[in-house]
Coordinates of C-alpha atoms and ligand atoms in Angstrom, one line a residue:
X1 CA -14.1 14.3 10.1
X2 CA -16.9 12.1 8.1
X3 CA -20.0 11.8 9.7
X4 CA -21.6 8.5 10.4
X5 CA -24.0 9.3 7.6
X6 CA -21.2 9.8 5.2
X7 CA -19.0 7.1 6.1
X8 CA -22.2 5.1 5.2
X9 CA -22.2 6.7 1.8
X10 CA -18.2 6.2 1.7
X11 CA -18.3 2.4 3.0
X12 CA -21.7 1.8 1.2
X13 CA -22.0 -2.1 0.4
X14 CA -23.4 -1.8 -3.5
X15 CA -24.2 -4.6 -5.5
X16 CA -24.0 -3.0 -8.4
X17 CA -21.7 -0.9 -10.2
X18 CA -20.8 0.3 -13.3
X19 CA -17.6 0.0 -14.2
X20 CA -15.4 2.9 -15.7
X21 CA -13.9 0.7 -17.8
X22 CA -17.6 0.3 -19.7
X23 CA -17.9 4.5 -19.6
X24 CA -17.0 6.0 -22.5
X25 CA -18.1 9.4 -21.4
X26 CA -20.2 11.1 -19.3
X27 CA -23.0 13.6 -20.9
X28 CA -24.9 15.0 -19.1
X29 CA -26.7 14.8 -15.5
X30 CA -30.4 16.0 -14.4
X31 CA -32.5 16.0 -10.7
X32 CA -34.6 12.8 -10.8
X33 CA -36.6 12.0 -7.6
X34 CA -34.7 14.3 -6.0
X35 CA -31.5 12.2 -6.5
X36 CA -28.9 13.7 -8.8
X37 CA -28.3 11.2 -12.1
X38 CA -25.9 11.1 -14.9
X39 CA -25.9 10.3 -18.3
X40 CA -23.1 8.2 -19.4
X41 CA -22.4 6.8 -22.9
X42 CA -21.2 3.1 -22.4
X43 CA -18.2 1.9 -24.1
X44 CA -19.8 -1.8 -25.2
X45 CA -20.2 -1.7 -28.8
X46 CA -19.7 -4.5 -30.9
X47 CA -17.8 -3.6 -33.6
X48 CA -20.2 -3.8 -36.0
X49 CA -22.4 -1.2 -34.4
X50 CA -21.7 2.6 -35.1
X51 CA -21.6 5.2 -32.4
X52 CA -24.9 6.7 -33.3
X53 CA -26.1 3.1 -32.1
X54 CA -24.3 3.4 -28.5
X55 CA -25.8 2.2 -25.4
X56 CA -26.5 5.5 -23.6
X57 CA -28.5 5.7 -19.8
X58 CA -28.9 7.6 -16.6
X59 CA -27.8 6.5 -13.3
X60 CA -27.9 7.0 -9.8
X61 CA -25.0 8.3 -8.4
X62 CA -24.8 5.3 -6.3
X63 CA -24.6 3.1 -9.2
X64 CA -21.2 5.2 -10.3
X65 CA -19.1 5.0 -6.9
X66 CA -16.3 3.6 -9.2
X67 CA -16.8 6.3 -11.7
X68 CA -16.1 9.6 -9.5
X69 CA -13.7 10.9 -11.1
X70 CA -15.4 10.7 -14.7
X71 CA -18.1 12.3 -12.9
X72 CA -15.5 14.7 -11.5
X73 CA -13.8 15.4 -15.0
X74 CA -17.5 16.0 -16.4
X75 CA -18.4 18.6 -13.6
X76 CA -14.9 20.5 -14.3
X77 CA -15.2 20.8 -18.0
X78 CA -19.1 21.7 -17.4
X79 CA -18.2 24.2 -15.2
X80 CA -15.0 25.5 -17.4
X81 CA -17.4 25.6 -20.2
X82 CA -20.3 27.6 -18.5
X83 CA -20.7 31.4 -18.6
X84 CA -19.3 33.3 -15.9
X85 CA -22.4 34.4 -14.4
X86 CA -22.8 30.6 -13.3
X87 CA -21.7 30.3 -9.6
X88 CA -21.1 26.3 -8.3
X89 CA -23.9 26.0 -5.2
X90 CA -22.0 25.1 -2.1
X91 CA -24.1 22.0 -1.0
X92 CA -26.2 22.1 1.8
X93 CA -26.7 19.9 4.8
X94 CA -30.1 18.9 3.7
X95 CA -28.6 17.2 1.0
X96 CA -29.7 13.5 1.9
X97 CA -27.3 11.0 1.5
X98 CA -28.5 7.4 0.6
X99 CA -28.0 5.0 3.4
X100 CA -28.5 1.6 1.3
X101 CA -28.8 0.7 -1.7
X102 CA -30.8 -2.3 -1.3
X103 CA -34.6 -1.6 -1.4
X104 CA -33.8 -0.5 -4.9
X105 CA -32.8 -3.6 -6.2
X106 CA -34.7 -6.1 -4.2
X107 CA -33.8 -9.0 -3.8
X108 CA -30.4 -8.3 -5.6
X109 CA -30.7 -10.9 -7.9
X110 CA -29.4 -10.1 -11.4
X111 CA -32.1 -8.0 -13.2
X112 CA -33.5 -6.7 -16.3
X113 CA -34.2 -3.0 -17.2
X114 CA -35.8 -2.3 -20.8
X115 CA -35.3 0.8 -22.1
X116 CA -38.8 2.3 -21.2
X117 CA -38.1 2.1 -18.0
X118 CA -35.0 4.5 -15.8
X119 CA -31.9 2.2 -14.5
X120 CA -33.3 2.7 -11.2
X121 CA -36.4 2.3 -11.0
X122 CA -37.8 -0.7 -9.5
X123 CA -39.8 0.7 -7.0
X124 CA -41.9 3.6 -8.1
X125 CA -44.7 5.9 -6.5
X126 CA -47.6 6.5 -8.7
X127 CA -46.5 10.1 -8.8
X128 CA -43.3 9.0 -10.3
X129 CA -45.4 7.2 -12.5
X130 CA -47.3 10.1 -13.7
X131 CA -44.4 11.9 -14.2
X132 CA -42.5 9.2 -16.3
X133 CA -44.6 10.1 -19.4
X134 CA -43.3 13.2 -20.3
X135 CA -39.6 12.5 -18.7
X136 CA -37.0 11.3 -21.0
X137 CA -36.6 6.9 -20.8
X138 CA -33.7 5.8 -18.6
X139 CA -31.8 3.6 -21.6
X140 CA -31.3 3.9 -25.2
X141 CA -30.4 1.5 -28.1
X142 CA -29.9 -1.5 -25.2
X143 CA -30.8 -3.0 -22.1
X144 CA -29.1 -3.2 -18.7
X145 CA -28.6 -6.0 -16.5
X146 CA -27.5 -6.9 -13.2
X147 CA -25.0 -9.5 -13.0
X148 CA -22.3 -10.2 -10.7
X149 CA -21.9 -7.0 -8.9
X150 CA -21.9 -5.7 -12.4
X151 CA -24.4 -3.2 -13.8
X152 CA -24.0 -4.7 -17.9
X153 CA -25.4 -2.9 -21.1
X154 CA -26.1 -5.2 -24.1
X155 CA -27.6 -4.1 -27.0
X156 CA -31.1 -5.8 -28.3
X157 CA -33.4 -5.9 -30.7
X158 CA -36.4 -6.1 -27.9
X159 CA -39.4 -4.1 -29.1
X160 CA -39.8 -2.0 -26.2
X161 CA -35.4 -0.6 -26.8
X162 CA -36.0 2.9 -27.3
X163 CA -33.5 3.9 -30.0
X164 CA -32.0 7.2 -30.4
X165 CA -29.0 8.7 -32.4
X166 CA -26.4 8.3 -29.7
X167 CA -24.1 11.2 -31.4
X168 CA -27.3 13.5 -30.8
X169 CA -26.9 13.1 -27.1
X170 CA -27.5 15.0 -24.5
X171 CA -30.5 16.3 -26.3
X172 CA -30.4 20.7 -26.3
X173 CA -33.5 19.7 -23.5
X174 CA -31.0 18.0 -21.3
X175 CA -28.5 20.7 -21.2
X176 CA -31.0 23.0 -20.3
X177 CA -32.2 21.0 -18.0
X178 CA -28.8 20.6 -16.6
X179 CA -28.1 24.4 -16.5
X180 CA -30.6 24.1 -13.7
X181 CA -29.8 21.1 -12.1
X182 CA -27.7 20.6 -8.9
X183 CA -24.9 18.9 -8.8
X184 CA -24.5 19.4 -4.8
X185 CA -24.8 15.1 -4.5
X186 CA -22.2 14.4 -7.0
X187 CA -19.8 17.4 -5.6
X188 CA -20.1 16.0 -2.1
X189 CA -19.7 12.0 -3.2
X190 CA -16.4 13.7 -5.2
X191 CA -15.3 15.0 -1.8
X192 CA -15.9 12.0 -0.1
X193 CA -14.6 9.8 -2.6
X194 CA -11.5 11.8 -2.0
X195 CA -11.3 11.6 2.1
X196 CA -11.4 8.1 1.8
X197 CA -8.6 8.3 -0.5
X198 CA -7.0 11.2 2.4
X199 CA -7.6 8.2 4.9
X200 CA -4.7 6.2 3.9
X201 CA -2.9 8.6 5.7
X202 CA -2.7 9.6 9.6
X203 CA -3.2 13.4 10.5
X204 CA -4.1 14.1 7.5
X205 CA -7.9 15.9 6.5
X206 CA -9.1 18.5 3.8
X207 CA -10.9 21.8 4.2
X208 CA -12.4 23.7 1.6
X209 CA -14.2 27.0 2.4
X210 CA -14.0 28.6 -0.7
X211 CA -16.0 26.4 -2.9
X212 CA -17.3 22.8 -2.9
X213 CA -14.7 21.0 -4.9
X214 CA -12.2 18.6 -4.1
X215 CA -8.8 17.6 -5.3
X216 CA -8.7 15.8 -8.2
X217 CA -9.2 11.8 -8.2
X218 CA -6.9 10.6 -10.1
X219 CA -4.9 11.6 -7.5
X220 CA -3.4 8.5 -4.6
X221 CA -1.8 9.0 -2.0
X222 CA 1.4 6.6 -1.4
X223 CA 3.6 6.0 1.4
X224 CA 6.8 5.4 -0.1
X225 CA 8.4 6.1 -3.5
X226 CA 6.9 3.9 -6.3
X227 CA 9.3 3.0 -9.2
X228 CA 8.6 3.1 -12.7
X229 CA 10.7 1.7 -15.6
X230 CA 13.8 1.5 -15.8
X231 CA 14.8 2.8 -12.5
X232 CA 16.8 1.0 -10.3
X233 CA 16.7 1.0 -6.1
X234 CA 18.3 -0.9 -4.3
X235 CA 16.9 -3.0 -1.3
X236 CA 17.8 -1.4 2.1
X237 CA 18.7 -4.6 2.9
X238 CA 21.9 -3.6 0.9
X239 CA 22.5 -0.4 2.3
X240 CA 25.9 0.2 4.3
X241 CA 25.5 0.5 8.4
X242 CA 27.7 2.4 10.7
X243 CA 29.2 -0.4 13.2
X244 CA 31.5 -0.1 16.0
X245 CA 31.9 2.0 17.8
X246 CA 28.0 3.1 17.6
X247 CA 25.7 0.9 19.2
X248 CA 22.1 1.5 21.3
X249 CA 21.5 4.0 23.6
X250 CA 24.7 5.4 23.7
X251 CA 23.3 8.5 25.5
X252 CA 23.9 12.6 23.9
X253 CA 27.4 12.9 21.9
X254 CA 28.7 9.4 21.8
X255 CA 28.0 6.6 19.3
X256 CA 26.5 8.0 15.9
X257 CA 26.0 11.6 17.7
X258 CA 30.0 11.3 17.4
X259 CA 30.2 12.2 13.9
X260 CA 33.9 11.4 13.6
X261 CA 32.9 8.0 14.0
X262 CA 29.5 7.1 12.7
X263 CA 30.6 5.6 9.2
X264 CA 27.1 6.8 7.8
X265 CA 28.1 10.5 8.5
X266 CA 31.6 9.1 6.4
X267 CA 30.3 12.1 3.5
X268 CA 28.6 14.5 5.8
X269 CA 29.4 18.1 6.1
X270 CA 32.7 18.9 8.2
X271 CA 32.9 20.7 11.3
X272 CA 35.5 22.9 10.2
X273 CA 35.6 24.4 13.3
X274 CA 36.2 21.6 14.9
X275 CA 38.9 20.7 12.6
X276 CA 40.3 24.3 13.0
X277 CA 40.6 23.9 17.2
X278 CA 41.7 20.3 16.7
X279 CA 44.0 20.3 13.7
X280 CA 45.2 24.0 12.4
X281 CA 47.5 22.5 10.2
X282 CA 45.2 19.7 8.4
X283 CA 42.3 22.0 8.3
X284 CA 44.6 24.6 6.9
X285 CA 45.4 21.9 3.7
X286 CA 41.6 21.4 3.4
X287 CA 40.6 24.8 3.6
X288 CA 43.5 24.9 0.7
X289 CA 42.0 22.0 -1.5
X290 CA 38.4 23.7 -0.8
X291 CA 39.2 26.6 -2.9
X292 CA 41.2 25.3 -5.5
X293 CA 38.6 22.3 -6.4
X294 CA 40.9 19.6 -5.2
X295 CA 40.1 16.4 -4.5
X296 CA 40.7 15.9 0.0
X297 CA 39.9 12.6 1.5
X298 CA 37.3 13.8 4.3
X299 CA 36.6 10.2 5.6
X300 CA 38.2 10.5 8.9
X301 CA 37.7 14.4 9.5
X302 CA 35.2 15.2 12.0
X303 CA 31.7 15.7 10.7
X304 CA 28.5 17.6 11.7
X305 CA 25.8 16.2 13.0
X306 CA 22.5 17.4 11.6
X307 CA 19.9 17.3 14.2
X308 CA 19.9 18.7 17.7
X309 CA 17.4 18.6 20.6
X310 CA 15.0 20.8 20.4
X311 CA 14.3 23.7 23.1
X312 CA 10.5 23.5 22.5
X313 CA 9.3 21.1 25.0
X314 CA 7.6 18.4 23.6
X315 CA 8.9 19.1 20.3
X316 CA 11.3 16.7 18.3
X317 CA 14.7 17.4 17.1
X318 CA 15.1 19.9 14.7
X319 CA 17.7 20.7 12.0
X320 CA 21.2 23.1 13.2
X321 CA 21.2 25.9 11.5
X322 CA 24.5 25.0 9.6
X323 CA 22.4 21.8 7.4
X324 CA 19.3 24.8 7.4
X325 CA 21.0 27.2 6.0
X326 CA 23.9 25.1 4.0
X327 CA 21.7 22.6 2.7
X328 CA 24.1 19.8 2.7
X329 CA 22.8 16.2 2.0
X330 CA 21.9 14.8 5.4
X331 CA 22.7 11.3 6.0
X332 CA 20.7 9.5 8.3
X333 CA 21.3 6.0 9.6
X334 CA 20.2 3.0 8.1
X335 CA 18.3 -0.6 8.9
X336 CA 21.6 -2.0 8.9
X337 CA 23.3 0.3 11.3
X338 CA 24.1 -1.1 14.8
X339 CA 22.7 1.5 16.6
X340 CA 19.0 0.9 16.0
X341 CA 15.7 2.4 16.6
X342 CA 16.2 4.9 19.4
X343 CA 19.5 6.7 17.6
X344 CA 19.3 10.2 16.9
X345 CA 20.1 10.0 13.3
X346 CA 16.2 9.0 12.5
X347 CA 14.2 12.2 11.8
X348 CA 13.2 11.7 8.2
X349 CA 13.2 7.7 7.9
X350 CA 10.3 8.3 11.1
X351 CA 7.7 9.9 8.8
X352 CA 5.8 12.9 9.4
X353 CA 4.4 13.6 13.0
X354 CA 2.4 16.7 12.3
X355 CA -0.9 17.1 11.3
X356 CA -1.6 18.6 7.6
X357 CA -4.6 20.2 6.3
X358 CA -5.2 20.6 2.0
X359 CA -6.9 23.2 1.8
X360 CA -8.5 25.3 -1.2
X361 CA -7.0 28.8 -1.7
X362 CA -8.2 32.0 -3.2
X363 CA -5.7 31.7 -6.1
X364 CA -3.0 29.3 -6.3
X365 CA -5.4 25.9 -6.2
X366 CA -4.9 23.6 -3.4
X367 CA -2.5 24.5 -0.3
X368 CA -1.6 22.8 2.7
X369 CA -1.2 24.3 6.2
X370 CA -0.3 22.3 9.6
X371 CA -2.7 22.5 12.2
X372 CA -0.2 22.6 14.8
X373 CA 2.7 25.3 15.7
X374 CA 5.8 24.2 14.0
X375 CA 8.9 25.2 14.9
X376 CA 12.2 26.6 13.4
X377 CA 13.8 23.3 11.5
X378 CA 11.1 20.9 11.9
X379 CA 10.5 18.1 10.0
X380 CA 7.5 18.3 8.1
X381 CA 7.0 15.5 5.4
X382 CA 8.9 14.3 2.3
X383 CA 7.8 14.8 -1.3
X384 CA 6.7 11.4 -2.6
X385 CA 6.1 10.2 -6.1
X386 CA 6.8 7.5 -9.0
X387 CA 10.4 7.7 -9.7
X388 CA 11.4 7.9 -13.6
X389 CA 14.3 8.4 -15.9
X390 CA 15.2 11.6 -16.6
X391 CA 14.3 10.9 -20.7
X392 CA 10.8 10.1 -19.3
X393 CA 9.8 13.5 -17.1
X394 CA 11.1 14.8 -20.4
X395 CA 8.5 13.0 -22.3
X396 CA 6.2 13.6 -19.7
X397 CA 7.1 17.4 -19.8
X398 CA 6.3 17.5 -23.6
X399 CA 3.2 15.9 -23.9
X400 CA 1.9 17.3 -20.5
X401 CA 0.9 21.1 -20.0
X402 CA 2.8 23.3 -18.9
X403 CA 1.7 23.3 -14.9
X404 CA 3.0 19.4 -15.6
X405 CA 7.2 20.5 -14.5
X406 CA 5.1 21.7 -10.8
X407 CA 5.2 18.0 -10.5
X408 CA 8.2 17.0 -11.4
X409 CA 11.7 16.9 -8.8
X410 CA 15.1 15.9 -10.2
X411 CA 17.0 14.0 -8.0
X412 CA 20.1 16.0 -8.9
X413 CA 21.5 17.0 -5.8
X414 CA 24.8 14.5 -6.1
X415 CA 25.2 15.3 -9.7
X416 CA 28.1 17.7 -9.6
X417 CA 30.1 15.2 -7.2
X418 CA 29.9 11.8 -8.9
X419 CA 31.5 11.1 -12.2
X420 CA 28.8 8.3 -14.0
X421 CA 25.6 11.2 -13.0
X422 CA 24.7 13.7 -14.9
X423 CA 21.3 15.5 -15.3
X424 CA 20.4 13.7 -18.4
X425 CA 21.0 10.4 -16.8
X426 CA 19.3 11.7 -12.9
X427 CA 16.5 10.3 -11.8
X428 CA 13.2 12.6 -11.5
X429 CA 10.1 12.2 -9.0
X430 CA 6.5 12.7 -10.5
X431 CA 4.1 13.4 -7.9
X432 CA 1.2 14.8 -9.8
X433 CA -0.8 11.7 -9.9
X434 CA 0.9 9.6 -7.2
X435 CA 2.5 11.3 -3.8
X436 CA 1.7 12.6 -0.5
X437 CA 0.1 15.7 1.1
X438 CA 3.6 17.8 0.2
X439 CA 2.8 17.6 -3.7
X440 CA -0.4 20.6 -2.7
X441 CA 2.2 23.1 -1.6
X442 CA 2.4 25.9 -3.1
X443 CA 5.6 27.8 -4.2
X444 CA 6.5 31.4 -2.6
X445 CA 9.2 33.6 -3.4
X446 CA 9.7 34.2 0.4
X447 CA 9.0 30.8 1.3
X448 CA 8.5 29.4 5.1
X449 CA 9.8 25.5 4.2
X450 CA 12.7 24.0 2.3
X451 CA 13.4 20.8 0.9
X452 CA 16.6 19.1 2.0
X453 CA 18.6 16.2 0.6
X454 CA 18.3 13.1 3.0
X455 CA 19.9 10.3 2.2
X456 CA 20.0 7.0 4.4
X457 CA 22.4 5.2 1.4
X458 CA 25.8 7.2 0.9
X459 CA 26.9 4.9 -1.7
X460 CA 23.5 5.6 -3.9
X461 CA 23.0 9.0 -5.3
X462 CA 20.6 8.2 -7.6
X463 CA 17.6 7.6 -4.8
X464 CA 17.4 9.8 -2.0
X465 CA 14.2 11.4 0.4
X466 CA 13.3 15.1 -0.4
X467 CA 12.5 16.5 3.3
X468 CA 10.7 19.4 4.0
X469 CA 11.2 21.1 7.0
X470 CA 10.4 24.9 8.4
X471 CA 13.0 27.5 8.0
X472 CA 11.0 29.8 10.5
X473 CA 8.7 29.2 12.9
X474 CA 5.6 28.9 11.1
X475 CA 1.9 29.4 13.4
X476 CA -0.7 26.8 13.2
X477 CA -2.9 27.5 10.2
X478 CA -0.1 29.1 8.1
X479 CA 0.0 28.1 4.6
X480 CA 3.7 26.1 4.0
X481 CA 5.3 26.9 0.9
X482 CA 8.4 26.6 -1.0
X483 CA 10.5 27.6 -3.3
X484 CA 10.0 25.6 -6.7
X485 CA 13.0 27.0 -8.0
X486 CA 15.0 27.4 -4.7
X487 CA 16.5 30.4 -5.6
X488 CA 20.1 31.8 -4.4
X489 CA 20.0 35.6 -3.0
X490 CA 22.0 37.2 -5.8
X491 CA 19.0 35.5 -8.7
X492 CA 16.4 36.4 -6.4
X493 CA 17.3 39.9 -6.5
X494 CA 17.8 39.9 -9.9
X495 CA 14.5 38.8 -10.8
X496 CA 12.7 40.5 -8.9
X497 CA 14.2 44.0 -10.1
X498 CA 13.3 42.8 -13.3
X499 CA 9.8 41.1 -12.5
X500 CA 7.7 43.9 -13.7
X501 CA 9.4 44.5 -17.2
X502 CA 9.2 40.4 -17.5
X503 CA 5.4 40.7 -16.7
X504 CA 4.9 43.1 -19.4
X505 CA 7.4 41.1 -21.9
X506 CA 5.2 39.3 -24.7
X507 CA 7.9 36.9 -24.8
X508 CA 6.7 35.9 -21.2
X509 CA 3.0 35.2 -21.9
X510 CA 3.1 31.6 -22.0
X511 CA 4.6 31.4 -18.4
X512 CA 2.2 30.5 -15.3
X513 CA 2.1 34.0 -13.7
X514 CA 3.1 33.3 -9.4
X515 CA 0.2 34.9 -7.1
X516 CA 2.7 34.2 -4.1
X517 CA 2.1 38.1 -3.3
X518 CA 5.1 38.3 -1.2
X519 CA 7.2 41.2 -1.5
X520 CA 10.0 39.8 -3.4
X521 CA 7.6 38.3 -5.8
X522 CA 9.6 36.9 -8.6
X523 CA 6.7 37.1 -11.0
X524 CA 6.5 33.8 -12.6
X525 CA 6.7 30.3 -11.2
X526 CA 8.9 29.1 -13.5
X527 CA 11.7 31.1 -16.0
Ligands
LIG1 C1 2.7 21.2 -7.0 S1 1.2 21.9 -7.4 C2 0.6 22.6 -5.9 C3 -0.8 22.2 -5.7 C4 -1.8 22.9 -6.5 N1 -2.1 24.2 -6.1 C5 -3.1 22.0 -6.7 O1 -4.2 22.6 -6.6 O2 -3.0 20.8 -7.0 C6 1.7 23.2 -8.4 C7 0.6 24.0 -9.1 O3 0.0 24.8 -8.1 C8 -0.2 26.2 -8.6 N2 0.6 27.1 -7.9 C9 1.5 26.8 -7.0 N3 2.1 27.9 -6.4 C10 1.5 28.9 -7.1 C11 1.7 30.3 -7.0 N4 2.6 30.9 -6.2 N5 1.0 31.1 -7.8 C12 0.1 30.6 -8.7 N6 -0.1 29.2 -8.8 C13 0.6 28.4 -8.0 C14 0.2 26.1 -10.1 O4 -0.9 25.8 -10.9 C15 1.2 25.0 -10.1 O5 1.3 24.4 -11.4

């Protein structure tokens, strides 16, 4: 939870801001005042100016709410850069957060700065004063102003423009100064840039004891698949509803809980042993056409129903163990179906109802764990992202690195069974940059969740919810995990036989090494 203090930080009303679209980079950052500033290297040249001649200038942190995640992408490389022997400080609850914004900039009426003076500076003890003399100025080769919520660099020709080669910046004295600096302000705006961002969410908060960053920014969270080009979806509007006989409260086993008559169960999995006490002779012909590949009409046979009450009180319904362990599509009912809200085909569609924590780990990055007991075949959440054309996660793959296919989910369950899909022409789901809480779980060989098929449109199997639900019971606080390659028995095995001669394989070194640690460790995360 935020504090009222940070919330005022989060929240903060500032007039001013600098835009990232006017950053170019950030350089460098240094203690000023006790408030942590940065250096950034504005993007406004005219073109006739050369980048020696760029506006450079410090800033509050304040002043660069909108510019976290530059700030973010400086710290990281900073810190990727540094010698080992550099540890991040964790920051510590001293570290003062400012409340407003406003005694700094008066009356907030657009200003000028020149470039003696720092960005910030308008109100100055004579200490600060003293001081000023032998600190470096605030702006070079331009002059700042204040207008219209914008903080705006322009270059001039004003005597007082200190000018500097901008190409020479950050000076050798800033970096050492920097070596030394904290950067416990920035890290904790970072993290609270990012629980606003978490707060778009319900049940939904981050924990990091290991070290003080947070996930990255250019990361949102969405609440529903966000198409990209040329991908199709159709409006639910247009989805097919079951009809008679399933209606409202029809009470346990009637209605769509009958699944020889709910028409959305039409492609569901079939109770063959149902069909074997009902119809020896008919499920003998489809046990038949099973083996040899045949085509059988299974429309009216009678289907499976995925979800049954659970015997946890207080718990919802959970998957059989037939869809857990079978992992056949399940098809859930639709906003066209007559039997509405309350029917017991809606797990999925409902959204998550448990709480999630991302969390930093010792080894595998960020991880999520639910803060509350979950049960055998509980729903936990669905993976979310932008979906693209198959042809662009390839182009995405190419140009990304190589941690870039984590991200990336074909939706290719109903390839096999429908003539005009094939992988090349699937649709895939991105979630690196766009998603929800389920794109921070980690993979395991011996996973605890597994993502099912649900599909709410059984004519469309192009678009379709990956769910993720617990395959054991899995204790509050328990890192979920899955398996990004969801591995049969018989590969599994295989691989892992193998997984030490593949560590030591030269032919392997390119591949992201898996730190799972369970004991059927595959070795790698991806083959
Ligand atoms: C879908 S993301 C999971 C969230 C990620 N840990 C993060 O910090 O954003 C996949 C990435 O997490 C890391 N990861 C996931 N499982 C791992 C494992 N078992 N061992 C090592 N790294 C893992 C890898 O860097 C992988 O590319």
């Amino acid at each position: 939870m935020l504090s009222t203090r940070e919330l005022a930080f989060v929240e903060i009303q500032v007039t001013y801001r600098v835009s990232p679209l006017d950053v170019a980079g950030i350089l460098c950052h240094r203690l000023k005042d006790g408030h942590e500033q940065l250096l950034i290297r504005w993007r406004t040249l005219p073109a006739s100016q050369t980048p020696s001649q760029a506006i450079c200038s410090w800033h509050d942190l304040y002043e660069l709410t909108s510019c976290m995640h530059l700030i973010q992408k400086y710290l990281e490389n900073r810190q990727s850069s540094s010698k080992p022997t550099l540890k991040r400080k964790r920051p510590s609850p001293e570290d003062g957060l400012r409340k407003s914004r406003d005694s700094k900039f008066g009356n907030g009426h657009p200003t000028s700065v020149n470039g003696r003076s720092d960005s910030t500076n308008s109100r100055r003890s004579s200490s600060d004063a003293a001081s000023e003399k032998i600190e470096t100025p605030g702006v070079y080769n331009g002059v700042l102003e204040r207008r219209e919520g914008r903080v705006v660099a322009t270059q001039s020709k004003h005597m007082g423009v200190v000018k500097v080669d901008a190409t020479s910046l950050p000076t050798p004295e800033m970096v050492e100064q920097a070596r030394i600096s904290s950067t416990a302000q920035a890290e904790r705006y970072i993290r609270l840039t990012f629980e606003r961002k978490l707060k778009k969410l319900r049940w939904l908060r981050l924990e990091n004891k290991v070290d003080s960053s947070a996930p990255s920014l250019d990361f949102s969270f969405i609440t529903d698949y966000v198409t990209g080009k040329d991908v199709y979806r159709a409006d639910p509007g247009s989805y097919e509803g079951c009809t008679e006989p399933c209606k409202s409260n029809m009470g346990s086993h009637i209605g769509c809980e009958w699944p020889r008559e709910c028409k959305c169960l039409e492609y569901a999995a079939v109770n063959e042993d149902l069909l074997r006490r009902e119809d020896p002779q008919l499920f003998q012909e489809y046990q038949q056409a099973k083996q040899n590949g045949d085509y059988i009409d299974i429309t009216n046979l009678p289907k499976r129903f995925p979800y049954h009450v659970s015997k946890v009180e207080g718990k919802p319904q959970t998957l059989v163990p037939f869809y857990r362990e079978e992992r056949y599509p399940i098809y859930e009912c639709n906003v066209n179906c007559r039997c509405g809200p309350v029917c017991k085909s809606r797990v999925v569609q409902k959204g998550r109802r448990v709480p999630l924590t991302i969390f930093q780990t010792a080894n595998r990055g960020w991880g999520v764990y639910c803060d509350e007991d979950l049960i055998q075949g509980e729903f936990i959440d669905t993976y979310l992202g932008e979906i693209i054309t198959n042809q662009e996660a390839d182009r995405r793959e190419q140009a990304g690195p190589k941690e870039k296919q984590s991200y990336l989910y074909s939706l290719d369950k109903f390839v096999d069974n429908v003539e005009d899909l094939t992988h090349e022409n699937c649709y895939v789901v991105d979630g690196q940059y766009i998603g929800g809480p389920t794109r921070f779980i980690n993979h395991c060989c011996e996973p605890n969740c597994r993502q099912y098929t649900v599909s709410y449109d059984k004519n469309n199997p192009r678009i379709y919810d990956i769910a993720f639900f617990a395959v054991h019971n899995i204790p509050a606080g328990t890192e979920l995990t899955f398996d990004y390659q969801d591995k049969d028995e018989v590969e599994e095995d295989v691989a892992v036989r193998q997984r030490e001669a593949a560590r030591r394989d030269p032919a392997n070194a390119g591949k992201q090494p898996c730190n799972c640690g369970a004991r059927k460790c595959r070795g790698f995360l991806w083959e």
